[in-house]
XYZ file of C-alpha atoms in Angstrom:
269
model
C 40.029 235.853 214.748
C 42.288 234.647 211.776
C 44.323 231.365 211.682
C 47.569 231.280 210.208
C 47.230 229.680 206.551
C 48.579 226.137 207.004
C 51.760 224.967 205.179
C 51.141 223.566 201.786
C 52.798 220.369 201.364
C 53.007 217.757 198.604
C 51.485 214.271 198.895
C 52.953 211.659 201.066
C 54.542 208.867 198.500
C 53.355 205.727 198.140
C 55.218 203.504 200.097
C 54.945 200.381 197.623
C 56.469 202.390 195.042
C 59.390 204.239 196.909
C 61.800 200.976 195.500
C 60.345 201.587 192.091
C 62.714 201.712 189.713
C 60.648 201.103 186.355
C 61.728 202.126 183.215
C 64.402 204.245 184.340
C 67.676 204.019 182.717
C 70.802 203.115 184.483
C 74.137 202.748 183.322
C 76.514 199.918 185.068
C 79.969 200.134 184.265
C 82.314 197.200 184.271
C 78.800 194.636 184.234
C 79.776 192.255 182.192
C 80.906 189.843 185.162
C 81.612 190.106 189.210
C 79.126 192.238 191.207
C 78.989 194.716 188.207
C 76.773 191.923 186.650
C 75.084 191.260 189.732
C 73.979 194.768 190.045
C 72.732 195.107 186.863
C 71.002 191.938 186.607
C 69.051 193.014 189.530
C 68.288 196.232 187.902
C 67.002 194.238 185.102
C 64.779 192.411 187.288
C 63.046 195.462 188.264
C 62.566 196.728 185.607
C 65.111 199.332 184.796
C 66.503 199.331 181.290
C 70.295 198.903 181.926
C 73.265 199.547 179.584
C 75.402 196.805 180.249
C 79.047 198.019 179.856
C 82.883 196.607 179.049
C 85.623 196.770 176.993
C 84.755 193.718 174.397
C 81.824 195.081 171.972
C 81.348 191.303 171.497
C 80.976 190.178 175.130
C 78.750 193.038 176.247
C 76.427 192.579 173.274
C 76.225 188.537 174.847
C 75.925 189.845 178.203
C 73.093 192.121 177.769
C 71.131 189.706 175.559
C 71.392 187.287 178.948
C 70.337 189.947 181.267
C 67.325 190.735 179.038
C 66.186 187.103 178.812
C 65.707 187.841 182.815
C 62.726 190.613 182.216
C 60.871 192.984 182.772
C 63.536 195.295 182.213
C 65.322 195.579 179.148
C 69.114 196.161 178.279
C 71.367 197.442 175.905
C 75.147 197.087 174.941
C 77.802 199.991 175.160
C 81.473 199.290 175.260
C 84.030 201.593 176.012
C 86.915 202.715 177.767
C 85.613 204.242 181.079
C 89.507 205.576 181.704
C 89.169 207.199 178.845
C 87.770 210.763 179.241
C 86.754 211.505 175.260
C 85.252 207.874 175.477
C 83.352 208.286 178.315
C 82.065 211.163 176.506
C 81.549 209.949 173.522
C 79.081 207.363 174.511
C 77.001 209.495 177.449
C 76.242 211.537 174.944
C 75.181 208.873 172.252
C 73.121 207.191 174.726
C 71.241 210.751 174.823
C 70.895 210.872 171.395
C 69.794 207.242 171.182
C 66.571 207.917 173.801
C 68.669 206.653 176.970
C 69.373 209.226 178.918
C 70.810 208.193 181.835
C 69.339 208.624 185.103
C 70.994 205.837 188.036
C 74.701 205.653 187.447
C 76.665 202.680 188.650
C 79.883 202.962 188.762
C 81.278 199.993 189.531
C 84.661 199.265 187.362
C 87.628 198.042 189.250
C 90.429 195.676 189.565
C 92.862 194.850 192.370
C 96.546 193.634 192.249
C 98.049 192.500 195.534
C 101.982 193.378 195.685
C 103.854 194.448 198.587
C 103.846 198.060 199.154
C 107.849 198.705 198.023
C 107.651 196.767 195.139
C 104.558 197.766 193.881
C 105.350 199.481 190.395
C 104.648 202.759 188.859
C 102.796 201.622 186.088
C 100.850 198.933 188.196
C 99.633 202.099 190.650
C 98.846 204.531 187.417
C 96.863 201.602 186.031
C 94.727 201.067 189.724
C 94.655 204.954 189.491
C 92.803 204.699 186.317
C 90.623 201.734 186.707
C 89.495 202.306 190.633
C 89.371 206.319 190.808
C 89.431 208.237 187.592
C 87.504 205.938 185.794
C 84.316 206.854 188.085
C 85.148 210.354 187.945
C 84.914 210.498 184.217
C 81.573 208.356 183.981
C 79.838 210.506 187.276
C 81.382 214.095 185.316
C 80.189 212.975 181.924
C 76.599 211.901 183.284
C 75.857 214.323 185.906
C 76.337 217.368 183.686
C 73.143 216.088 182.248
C 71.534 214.898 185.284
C 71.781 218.298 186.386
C 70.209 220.099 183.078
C 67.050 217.838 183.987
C 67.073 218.072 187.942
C 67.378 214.855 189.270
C 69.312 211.667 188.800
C 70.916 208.824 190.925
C 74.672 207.896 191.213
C 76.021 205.213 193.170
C 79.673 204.186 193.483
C 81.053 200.746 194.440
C 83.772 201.178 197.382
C 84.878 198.216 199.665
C 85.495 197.665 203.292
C 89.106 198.662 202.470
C 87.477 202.057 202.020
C 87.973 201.518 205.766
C 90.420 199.476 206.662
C 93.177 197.372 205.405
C 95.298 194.025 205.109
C 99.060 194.175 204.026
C 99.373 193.855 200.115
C 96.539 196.753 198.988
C 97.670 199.796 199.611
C 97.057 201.196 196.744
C 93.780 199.468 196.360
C 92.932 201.109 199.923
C 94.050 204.227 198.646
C 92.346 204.665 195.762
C 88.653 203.161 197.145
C 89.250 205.492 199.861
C 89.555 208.401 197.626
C 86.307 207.296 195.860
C 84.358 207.216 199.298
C 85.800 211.191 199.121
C 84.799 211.836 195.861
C 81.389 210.390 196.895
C 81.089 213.126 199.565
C 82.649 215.771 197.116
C 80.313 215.165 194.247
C 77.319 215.021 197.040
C 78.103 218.837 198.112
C 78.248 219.681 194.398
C 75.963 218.370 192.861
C 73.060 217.696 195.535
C 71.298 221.535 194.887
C 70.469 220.131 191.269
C 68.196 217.398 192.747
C 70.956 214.649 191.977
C 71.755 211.740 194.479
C 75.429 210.512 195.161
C 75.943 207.918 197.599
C 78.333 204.610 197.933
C 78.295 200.482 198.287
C 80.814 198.902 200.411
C 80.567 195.704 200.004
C 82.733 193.586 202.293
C 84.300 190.128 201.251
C 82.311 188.221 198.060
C 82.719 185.154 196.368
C 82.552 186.067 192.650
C 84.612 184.483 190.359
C 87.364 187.477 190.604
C 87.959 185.756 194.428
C 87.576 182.630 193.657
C 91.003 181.721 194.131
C 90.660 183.143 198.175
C 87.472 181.690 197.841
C 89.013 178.499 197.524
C 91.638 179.154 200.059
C 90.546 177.405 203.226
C 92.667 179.439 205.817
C 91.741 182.778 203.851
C 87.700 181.714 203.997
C 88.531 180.126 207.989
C 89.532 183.884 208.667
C 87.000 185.364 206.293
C 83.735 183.532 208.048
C 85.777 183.983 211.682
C 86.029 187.998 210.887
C 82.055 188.257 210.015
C 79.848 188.608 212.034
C 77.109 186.781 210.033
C 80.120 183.877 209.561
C 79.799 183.838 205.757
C 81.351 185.186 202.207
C 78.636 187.518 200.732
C 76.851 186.481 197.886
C 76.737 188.854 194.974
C 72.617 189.267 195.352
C 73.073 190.595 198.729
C 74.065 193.847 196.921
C 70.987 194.061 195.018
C 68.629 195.363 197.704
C 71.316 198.089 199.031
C 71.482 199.594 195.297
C 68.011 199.484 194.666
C 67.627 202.145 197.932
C 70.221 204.262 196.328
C 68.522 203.979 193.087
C 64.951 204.934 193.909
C 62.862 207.289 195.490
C 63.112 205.650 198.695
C 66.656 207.310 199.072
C 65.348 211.006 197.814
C 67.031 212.677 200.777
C 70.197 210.244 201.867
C 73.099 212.320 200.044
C 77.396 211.282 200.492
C 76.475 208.509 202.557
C 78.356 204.799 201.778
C 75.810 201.731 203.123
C 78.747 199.120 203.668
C 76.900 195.642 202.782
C 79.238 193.531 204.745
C 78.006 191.347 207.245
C 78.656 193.133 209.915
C 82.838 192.422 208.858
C 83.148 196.452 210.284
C 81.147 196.773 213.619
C 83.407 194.366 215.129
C 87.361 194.178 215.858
């Protein structure tokens, strides 16, 4: 009698490395304040060597210099337009050719204007166009064609609630985090077959110093804390341990998904 040879299959992974993000390199655009420094300071802190990025050479260089006082990880400065297609280029590929290639991409530039949706101008929605949507399609098109050459790599974009849902003054910042949480999906059933993870932060409302001002509001926080669930404004490290599932091994197979880190603000009416 013969038995049916038994399916060979690869060890199981250690489960106190699956978070492991050693070593690896990860680029965080838009880190040199808000939750984009949040994120990569808690990159930093385990041990991932992060490109800090802005606009101001200057202010990324003083950034990153912080972050690496932190440890273990270490960091380096690149600033440059992330609306900017040849920038974007431009310094992907000279972080190859300086020995970072990158492997967990963050993209987490954007901005918000509030305006009423008639009088919100042209220019003001090309410029949230830029900043919230193309920008991230630039960075993830730029640093996935070389993800893909090597067969793996990690991408993560930052959406919002108002991927979701929406209060009267942000259309267009609605509009264009929803069409990221598309793109997210898109990019997942492209780019998924070459080994390459692409999934999406939501965080809900956060006290950085970009809200401080509704922060500060007392009827805007009343409503805030009465709309959540867990009766709080999120703190900026309650991201961390969301991105560091999307950026390990413990997410190999979670692909277009969006992990909204929000206190429960959507589960409810």
């Amino acid at each position: 009698m013969t038995t049916a040879p038994q399916e060979s299959r690869p060890p199981a992974p250690d489960p106190a490395r699956l978070f492991d993000v050693t070593g690896r390199v990860a680029l965080v655009t838009g880190s040199t304040r808000g939750i984009g420094h949040a994120l990569a300071s808690g990159l930093v802190r385990a041990g991932a060597t992060v490109v800090v990025n802005g606009r101001d050479p200057q202010v990324a260089e003083q950034v990153a210099a912080g972050l690496a006082a932190l440890g273990p990880g270490r960091t380096v400065a690149r600033a440059f337009d992330v609306t900017d297609p040849a920038a974007v280029e431009q310094a992907v590929a000279g972080l190859e050719a300086d020995g970072y290639p990158v492997e967990i991409l963050v993209n987490n530039t954007g901005m918000q204007q509030r305006a009423p949706f008639t009088e919100f101008s042209d220019a003001d929605w090309a410029r949230m166009l830029d900043v919230n949507l193309s920008s991230a399609f630039y960075v993830a098109r730029s640093v996935a064609r070389r993800m893909r050459d090597r067969g793996h790599g990690k991408i993560v974009n930052v959406l919002s609630v108002q991927s979701e849902v929406v209060r009267p003054g942000i259309a267009p910042y609605s509009a264009t985090k929803g069409g990221l949480k598309m793109l997210t999906k898109g990019m997942c059933a492209d780019l998924a077959g070459s080994g390459i993870q692409v999934n999406a932060l939501g965080p809900g409302y956060f006290a950085t110093e970009l809200t401080a001002a509704l922060v500060a509001d007392a009827e805007f926080s009343r409503w805030v804390e009465g709309r959540t669930p867990a009766g709080r404004w999120g703190q900026v490290e309650d991201l961390v341990g969301a991105l560091l599932f999307f950026a390990s091994d413990a997410s190999a197979f979670v692909n277009g998904q969006v992990l909204h880190v929000d206190g429960g603000m959507l589960s409810v009416l």
